[in-house]
């Protein structure tokens, strides 16, 4: 067999800068972390993958190395099979998933091996001289993929003592979006400014507002202001299950002319799972509902679909794998449901992976989530895929179709190594806004 052999697997943890973005979990820290997988093969090709950060994911990846190295690239499915046989995820530890957005559980929902799958598909595509999307499902469906403008409320970073947790300051950037994204954005008018800035820079036509931050009625006011400014946009809101069923119904019932669909409006309560509660929300409001919280594995997916609890499943490839995410798009499409992608903070390697996955998804995907606009400028690639007119351009080269810049990777690794902790902790920065703040999955983070 002429297939190249995988000669090396590197796992490189990296970090990048973020804004003080607000969610139900608290405030994003100034720095976020990710893990990179870099495979080298005997033909001299490099395959890359990116996944969530933190020591747990990094250790899992390092433990998988010996199942990957010295294997022919074309045996990528056997490699994944071996990994799954050896690293049989214990359902006990992630059974509840992130129904309550408990960030400490995210590491069990994310499956580290999907970064290896991405790097393997990158190598296989290079060997076969085709883009990664041609290796997935039914092959390439489109050459550009719609993404949405992911809007966040952001707190004033100056409330955090200098030196304690240093947020990036871009007040002297020539780019209006880069300046704005590091400022306080806490009112409906400021969120409209935010949407204008990203619409101008990236051409977004549709938006998602991260809720679970202010009182529900204020968040609805923000949605109304957005719709007034962008009457043709599809706008959705995602409070990550912060509202009780009763609150969610009261807040959303009269919002049909403003909101296209609601993402995880409510979650588990009163002994019922998030799936049952979302079904009741749908019954009461007739809204289309999306999730990245109540269906994060195939067993949860079964119950979600059986209950008809959801219309749009955001199949994050870091949860489902690339093959799995596309399989999901096939199932959803054949059942008349909608597929999309969920994201967390990420670099442009994940952006390229989203482009390839979105290109292979069948049917009519919902505009994909991406946090990348908050990280734009800190690129680890030579040729970061661009968002033009709200559409992510799918790289045309072989495999992932992009090239890594190792100098930037090593700088991001140095930043990671300088951190006192590598795990996401959204409570820490919150303490400077509200002393003694603790996470409560039923209270918007700034409502205490
Ligand atoms: O970036 O903090 C965040 C988001 O709230 C993230 O944690 C969510 O998982 O973006 C995600 C979502 O759509 O629920
Ligand atoms: Mg969500």
Tab-separated table of C-alpha atoms in Angstrom, residues 149 151 180 188-208 222-236 257-260:
chain	number	residue	atom	x	y	z
A	149	UNK	CA	-23.349	37.189	13.819
A	151	UNK	CA	-23.736	38.869	19.639
A	180	UNK	CA	-15.840	47.988	19.882
A	188	UNK	CA	-30.037	47.356	23.720
A	189	UNK	CA	-28.568	50.369	21.887
A	190	UNK	CA	-25.009	49.091	22.380
A	191	UNK	CA	-25.952	45.628	21.112
A	192	UNK	CA	-27.422	47.260	18.006
A	193	UNK	CA	-24.070	49.066	17.526
A	194	UNK	CA	-22.333	45.715	17.920
A	195	UNK	CA	-24.574	44.154	15.265
A	196	UNK	CA	-23.943	47.094	12.930
A	197	UNK	CA	-20.186	46.725	13.339
A	198	UNK	CA	-20.155	43.001	12.562
A	199	UNK	CA	-22.657	43.392	9.723
A	200	UNK	CA	-20.364	46.004	8.224
A	201	UNK	CA	-17.198	43.918	8.618
A	202	UNK	CA	-18.442	40.409	7.850
A	203	UNK	CA	-21.726	41.052	6.044
A	204	UNK	CA	-23.853	39.067	8.498
A	205	UNK	CA	-27.535	38.984	7.669
A	206	UNK	CA	-28.672	36.947	10.664
A	207	UNK	CA	-27.863	37.203	14.350
A	208	UNK	CA	-27.925	35.286	17.603
A	222	UNK	CA	-32.609	44.117	22.892
A	223	UNK	CA	-34.128	41.662	20.421
A	224	UNK	CA	-36.827	44.182	19.467
A	225	UNK	CA	-34.175	46.885	18.940
A	226	UNK	CA	-32.158	44.520	16.736
A	227	UNK	CA	-35.177	43.622	14.641
A	228	UNK	CA	-36.089	47.279	14.230
A	229	UNK	CA	-32.583	47.992	12.913
A	230	UNK	CA	-32.348	44.798	10.816
A	231	UNK	CA	-35.955	44.054	9.770
A	232	UNK	CA	-34.967	41.298	7.335
A	233	UNK	CA	-32.627	39.486	9.706
A	234	UNK	CA	-33.444	36.206	11.382
A	235	UNK	CA	-32.771	36.815	15.043
A	236	UNK	CA	-32.585	34.183	17.717
A	257	UNK	CA	-42.576	38.968	14.778
A	258	UNK	CA	-39.091	39.522	16.242
A	259	UNK	CA	-37.605	36.086	16.900
A	260	UNK	CA	-37.182	33.348	14.293
